[in-house]
Tab-separated table of C-alpha atoms and ligand atoms in Angstrom:
chain	number	residue	atom	x	y	z
O	1	MET	CA	201.632	87.927	-14.777
O	2	LYS	CA	205.131	87.738	-13.348
O	3	ILE	CA	207.948	88.727	-15.659
O	4	TYR	CA	211.440	87.596	-14.742
O	5	GLN	CA	214.179	89.688	-16.303
O	6	ILE	CA	217.743	88.393	-16.264
O	7	ASP	CA	220.641	90.482	-17.568
O	8	SER	CA	224.101	89.036	-18.029
O	9	SER	CA	226.304	91.549	-19.820
O	10	ALA	CA	229.482	92.259	-17.861
O	11	ARG	CA	229.053	95.941	-18.631
O	12	LYS	CA	226.371	97.925	-16.917
O	13	GLU	CA	226.820	101.249	-18.707
O	14	GLY	CA	226.263	101.285	-22.441
O	15	SER	CA	225.197	97.650	-22.654
O	16	ILE	CA	223.057	97.066	-25.746
O	17	SER	CA	221.657	93.736	-24.557
O	18	ARG	CA	220.505	95.362	-21.316
O	19	SER	CA	218.897	98.326	-23.063
O	20	LEU	CA	217.128	96.122	-25.646
O	21	ALA	CA	215.855	93.865	-22.842
O	22	LYS	CA	214.489	96.950	-21.086
O	23	LYS	CA	212.726	98.001	-24.293
O	24	LEU	CA	211.294	94.518	-24.658
O	25	LEU	CA	210.081	94.571	-21.056
O	26	ASN	CA	208.369	97.939	-21.596
O	27	LYS	CA	206.774	96.592	-24.758
O	28	ILE	CA	205.254	93.463	-23.215
O	29	LYS	CA	204.582	94.587	-19.632
O	30	LYS	CA	200.974	95.237	-18.673
O	31	PRO	CA	200.175	97.656	-15.819
O	32	ASP	CA	199.377	94.872	-13.344
O	33	ASP	CA	202.399	92.728	-14.174
O	34	GLU	CA	205.058	92.151	-11.546
O	35	VAL	CA	208.720	92.238	-12.525
O	36	ILE	CA	211.389	90.174	-10.804
O	37	TYR	CA	214.838	91.398	-11.766
O	38	ARG	CA	218.175	89.608	-11.571
O	39	ASP	CA	221.529	90.962	-12.625
O	40	LEU	CA	223.891	88.020	-12.999
O	41	ASP	CA	226.807	90.428	-13.016
O	42	ASP	CA	226.017	91.460	-9.416
O	43	GLU	CA	226.015	88.071	-7.740
O	44	MET	CA	227.048	84.675	-9.036
O	45	LEU	CA	228.719	81.545	-7.785
O	46	PHE	CA	230.217	78.655	-9.668
O	47	VAL	CA	229.225	75.097	-8.866
O	48	SER	CA	232.280	73.762	-7.079
O	49	GLY	CA	233.434	71.476	-4.312
O	50	LEU	CA	230.884	68.775	-5.135
O	51	THR	CA	231.342	65.409	-3.466
O	52	GLU	CA	228.804	63.477	-5.538
O	53	SER	CA	228.056	63.240	-9.246
O	54	GLY	CA	224.974	65.495	-9.049
O	55	MET	CA	224.038	68.724	-7.273
O	56	LYS	CA	223.475	66.939	-3.962
O	57	ILE	CA	225.511	66.999	-0.772
O	58	PRO	CA	224.117	65.689	2.552
O	59	GLU	CA	223.457	68.668	4.834
O	60	ASP	CA	225.820	67.532	7.580
O	61	LYS	CA	228.631	67.367	5.014
O	62	GLN	CA	228.028	70.866	3.602
O	63	THR	CA	230.693	73.512	4.149
O	64	ASP	CA	229.779	77.208	4.375
O	65	GLY	CA	230.717	77.452	0.677
O	66	HIS	CA	228.291	74.644	-0.218
O	67	LYS	CA	225.539	76.248	1.844
O	68	LYS	CA	225.948	79.576	0.029
O	69	MET	CA	225.888	77.763	-3.305
O	70	PHE	CA	222.657	75.903	-2.466
O	71	GLN	CA	221.032	79.065	-1.080
O	72	LEU	CA	221.675	80.928	-4.324
O	73	SER	CA	220.598	77.908	-6.365
O	74	ASP	CA	217.326	77.621	-4.379
O	75	LYS	CA	216.654	81.342	-4.864
O	76	LEU	CA	217.299	81.216	-8.623
O	77	VAL	CA	215.069	78.164	-9.029
O	78	GLU	CA	212.321	79.811	-6.978
O	79	GLU	CA	212.450	82.956	-9.145
O	80	LEU	CA	212.271	80.841	-12.293
O	81	LYS	CA	209.373	78.719	-11.019
O	82	ASP	CA	207.495	81.829	-9.909
O	83	SER	CA	207.593	83.549	-13.288
O	84	ASP	CA	205.252	83.344	-16.271
O	85	VAL	CA	207.498	85.147	-18.749
O	86	ILE	CA	211.291	85.144	-18.738
O	87	ILE	CA	213.510	87.645	-20.524
O	88	ILE	CA	217.191	86.751	-20.714
O	89	SER	CA	219.612	89.229	-22.232
O	90	ALA	CA	223.047	87.973	-23.185
O	91	PRO	CA	225.990	89.058	-25.306
O	92	ILE	CA	228.048	86.430	-27.096
O	93	TYR	CA	231.358	86.058	-25.282
O	94	ASN	CA	233.990	84.001	-27.052
O	95	PHE	CA	231.335	82.259	-29.148
O	96	GLY	CA	229.313	81.177	-26.122
O	97	PRO	CA	227.483	82.574	-23.101
O	98	PRO	CA	228.981	84.944	-20.528
O	99	ALA	CA	230.444	82.811	-17.714
O	100	THR	CA	227.804	84.140	-15.301
O	101	LEU	CA	225.001	82.862	-17.525
O	102	LYS	CA	226.597	79.425	-17.743
O	103	ALA	CA	226.983	79.478	-13.939
O	104	TRP	CA	223.301	80.500	-13.642
O	105	SER	CA	222.280	77.475	-15.728
O	106	ASP	CA	224.355	75.152	-13.536
O	107	LEU	CA	222.611	76.491	-10.427
O	108	ALA	CA	219.131	76.515	-11.992
O	109	ALA	CA	219.312	72.903	-13.188
O	110	ARG	CA	218.035	70.981	-10.154
O	111	VAL	CA	216.848	67.412	-10.466
O	112	ASN	CA	213.150	66.867	-9.613
O	113	THR	CA	212.626	70.636	-9.523
O	114	THR	CA	213.483	72.020	-12.935
O	115	PHE	CA	214.093	68.698	-14.725
O	116	LYS	CA	213.958	64.965	-14.172
O	117	TYR	CA	214.746	61.699	-15.922
O	118	THR	CA	212.248	58.840	-16.129
O	119	PRO	CA	213.465	55.311	-15.236
O	120	ASP	CA	213.886	54.606	-18.962
O	121	GLY	CA	216.139	57.632	-19.382
O	122	LYS	CA	213.680	60.096	-20.874
O	123	ARG	CA	214.363	63.745	-20.054
O	124	ILE	CA	211.438	65.775	-18.721
O	125	GLY	CA	211.401	69.522	-18.107
O	126	LEU	CA	209.370	70.430	-15.054
O	127	LEU	CA	208.641	74.118	-15.698
O	128	LYS	CA	205.368	74.394	-17.577
O	129	ASP	CA	203.379	77.146	-19.292
O	130	LYS	CA	206.169	79.690	-19.484
O	131	LYS	CA	207.331	81.840	-22.346
O	132	ALA	CA	210.890	83.080	-22.785
O	133	TYR	CA	212.448	85.888	-24.790
O	134	LEU	CA	216.167	85.819	-25.481
O	135	VAL	CA	217.856	89.093	-26.339
O	136	ILE	CA	221.191	88.250	-27.933
O	137	THR	CA	223.900	90.701	-29.002
O	138	SER	CA	227.210	90.151	-30.741
O	139	GLY	CA	230.114	91.963	-32.341
O	140	GLY	CA	230.969	89.836	-35.361
O	141	THR	CA	229.320	86.473	-34.801
O	142	LYS	CA	226.170	85.870	-36.823
O	143	ILE	CA	223.262	84.500	-34.790
O	144	GLY	CA	222.478	80.944	-35.823
O	145	SER	CA	225.804	80.489	-37.606
O	146	GLU	CA	228.059	77.597	-36.731
O	147	GLU	CA	230.147	79.818	-34.448
O	148	ASP	CA	227.136	80.878	-32.379
O	149	PHE	CA	227.180	78.474	-29.434
O	150	LEU	CA	225.156	80.817	-27.216
O	151	THR	CA	221.733	80.847	-28.880
O	152	PRO	CA	221.234	77.095	-29.488
O	153	TRP	CA	222.659	76.272	-26.067
O	154	LEU	CA	220.418	78.740	-24.209
O	155	LYS	CA	217.363	77.577	-26.132
O	156	LEU	CA	218.195	73.951	-25.328
O	157	MET	CA	218.745	74.840	-21.673
O	158	LEU	CA	215.278	76.407	-21.434
O	159	ASN	CA	213.728	73.479	-23.325
O	160	PHE	CA	215.501	71.173	-20.848
O	161	PHE	CA	213.623	73.009	-18.065
O	162	GLY	CA	210.342	72.531	-19.974
O	163	ILE	CA	210.167	76.047	-21.437
O	164	MET	CA	209.377	75.368	-25.084
O	165	ASP	CA	208.040	78.744	-26.194
O	166	VAL	CA	211.283	80.645	-26.838
O	167	LYS	CA	211.423	83.791	-28.979
O	168	ILE	CA	214.768	85.192	-30.060
O	169	ILE	CA	215.486	88.893	-30.582
O	170	SER	CA	218.967	89.680	-31.810
O	171	ALA	CA	221.268	92.592	-32.486
O	172	ASP	CA	224.079	90.524	-33.959
O	173	GLN	CA	227.166	91.579	-35.883
O	174	MET	CA	227.047	95.085	-34.418
O	175	ALA	CA	230.707	95.583	-35.268
O	176	ILE	CA	229.852	95.199	-38.959
O	177	ASP	CA	226.790	97.468	-39.188
O	178	TYR	CA	225.768	98.883	-35.828
O	179	GLU	CA	222.794	100.966	-37.018
O	180	LYS	CA	221.310	98.151	-39.102
O	181	SER	CA	221.745	95.614	-36.347
O	182	ILE	CA	220.076	97.772	-33.686
O	183	ALA	CA	217.266	98.789	-36.047
O	184	LYS	CA	216.551	95.121	-36.803
O	185	ALA	CA	216.345	94.220	-33.093
O	186	GLU	CA	214.171	97.248	-32.305
O	187	LYS	CA	211.818	96.314	-35.137
O	188	GLU	CA	211.602	92.746	-33.799
O	189	ILE	CA	210.609	94.192	-30.402
O	190	GLU	CA	208.172	96.657	-31.953
O	191	ASP	CA	206.485	93.804	-33.864
O	192	LEU	CA	205.892	91.681	-30.755
I	201	FMN	C1	234.868	88.904	-23.216
I	201	FMN	C2	234.186	89.225	-24.511
I	201	FMN	C3	234.140	88.267	-25.505
I	201	FMN	C4	233.479	88.528	-26.703
I	201	FMN	N1	233.401	87.564	-27.648
I	201	FMN	C5	232.678	87.772	-28.772
I	201	FMN	C6	232.502	86.741	-29.742
I	201	FMN	O1	232.952	85.619	-29.597
I	201	FMN	N2	231.761	87.021	-30.843
I	201	FMN	C7	231.190	88.240	-31.043
I	201	FMN	O2	230.521	88.436	-32.046
I	201	FMN	N3	231.347	89.240	-30.147
I	201	FMN	C8	232.066	89.034	-29.008
I	201	FMN	N4	232.195	90.023	-28.090
I	201	FMN	C9	231.500	91.307	-28.334
I	201	FMN	C10	230.132	91.348	-27.654
I	201	FMN	O3	229.347	90.220	-27.951
I	201	FMN	C11	229.374	92.578	-28.104
I	201	FMN	O4	230.122	93.740	-27.875
I	201	FMN	C12	228.049	92.693	-27.387
I	201	FMN	O5	227.244	93.614	-27.962
I	201	FMN	C13	228.196	93.142	-25.981
I	201	FMN	O6	226.894	93.230	-25.404
I	201	FMN	P1	226.572	94.419	-24.419
I	201	FMN	O7	226.517	95.673	-25.253
I	201	FMN	O8	225.240	94.098	-23.840
I	201	FMN	O9	227.640	94.465	-23.371
I	201	FMN	C14	232.862	89.787	-26.899
I	201	FMN	C15	232.927	90.766	-25.884
I	201	FMN	C16	233.570	90.481	-24.707
I	201	FMN	C17	233.620	91.531	-23.617
């Protein structure tokens, strides 16, 4: 099995989402499993400079900036396609995802590769037989509340790619009761 681990917290040291994701990985990883790791905080690009309505620019019209963008996009899509299990760790930033995670989704959404539309407008996700774990942390925002725009969005994004089996682990509202919040998340991992 190939496990794809994606971290997105903007802090490397002391990050709870990163350490919980590591615990989750250790819990589910079998000796023969391969792990592909991506730290969105190390390298990310924003979709920009497009000349058409979709993520498509004829090669002879691509600037160096476009080429870099498509190279990273191709790599991210390849990593996603290659994996059987995906772990995404993410803190809530201003009620939504970290900007790097949103940028990742923009680069990973490629028509006819990760999703497509049928002629009658039906949306079809093209990544099959994958399972995802989301490790979500927050300070004050309650997971699943109406101010949590990260969890439903990320779940929808993965569903959009065809990944329907999505399990959520959360250490939310850590600013309110840190110990309780961490203990809950660790128990959720332990019970997997
Ligand atoms: C830029 C920024 C924005 C944040 N916005 C929110 C927020 O909207 N709601 C919330 O509950 N916590 C917010 N927080 C707190 C983080 O979600 C919380 O500290 C989280 O645990 C950080 O994860 P980490 O330990 O993996 O870095 C924010 C933190 C940062 C740095």
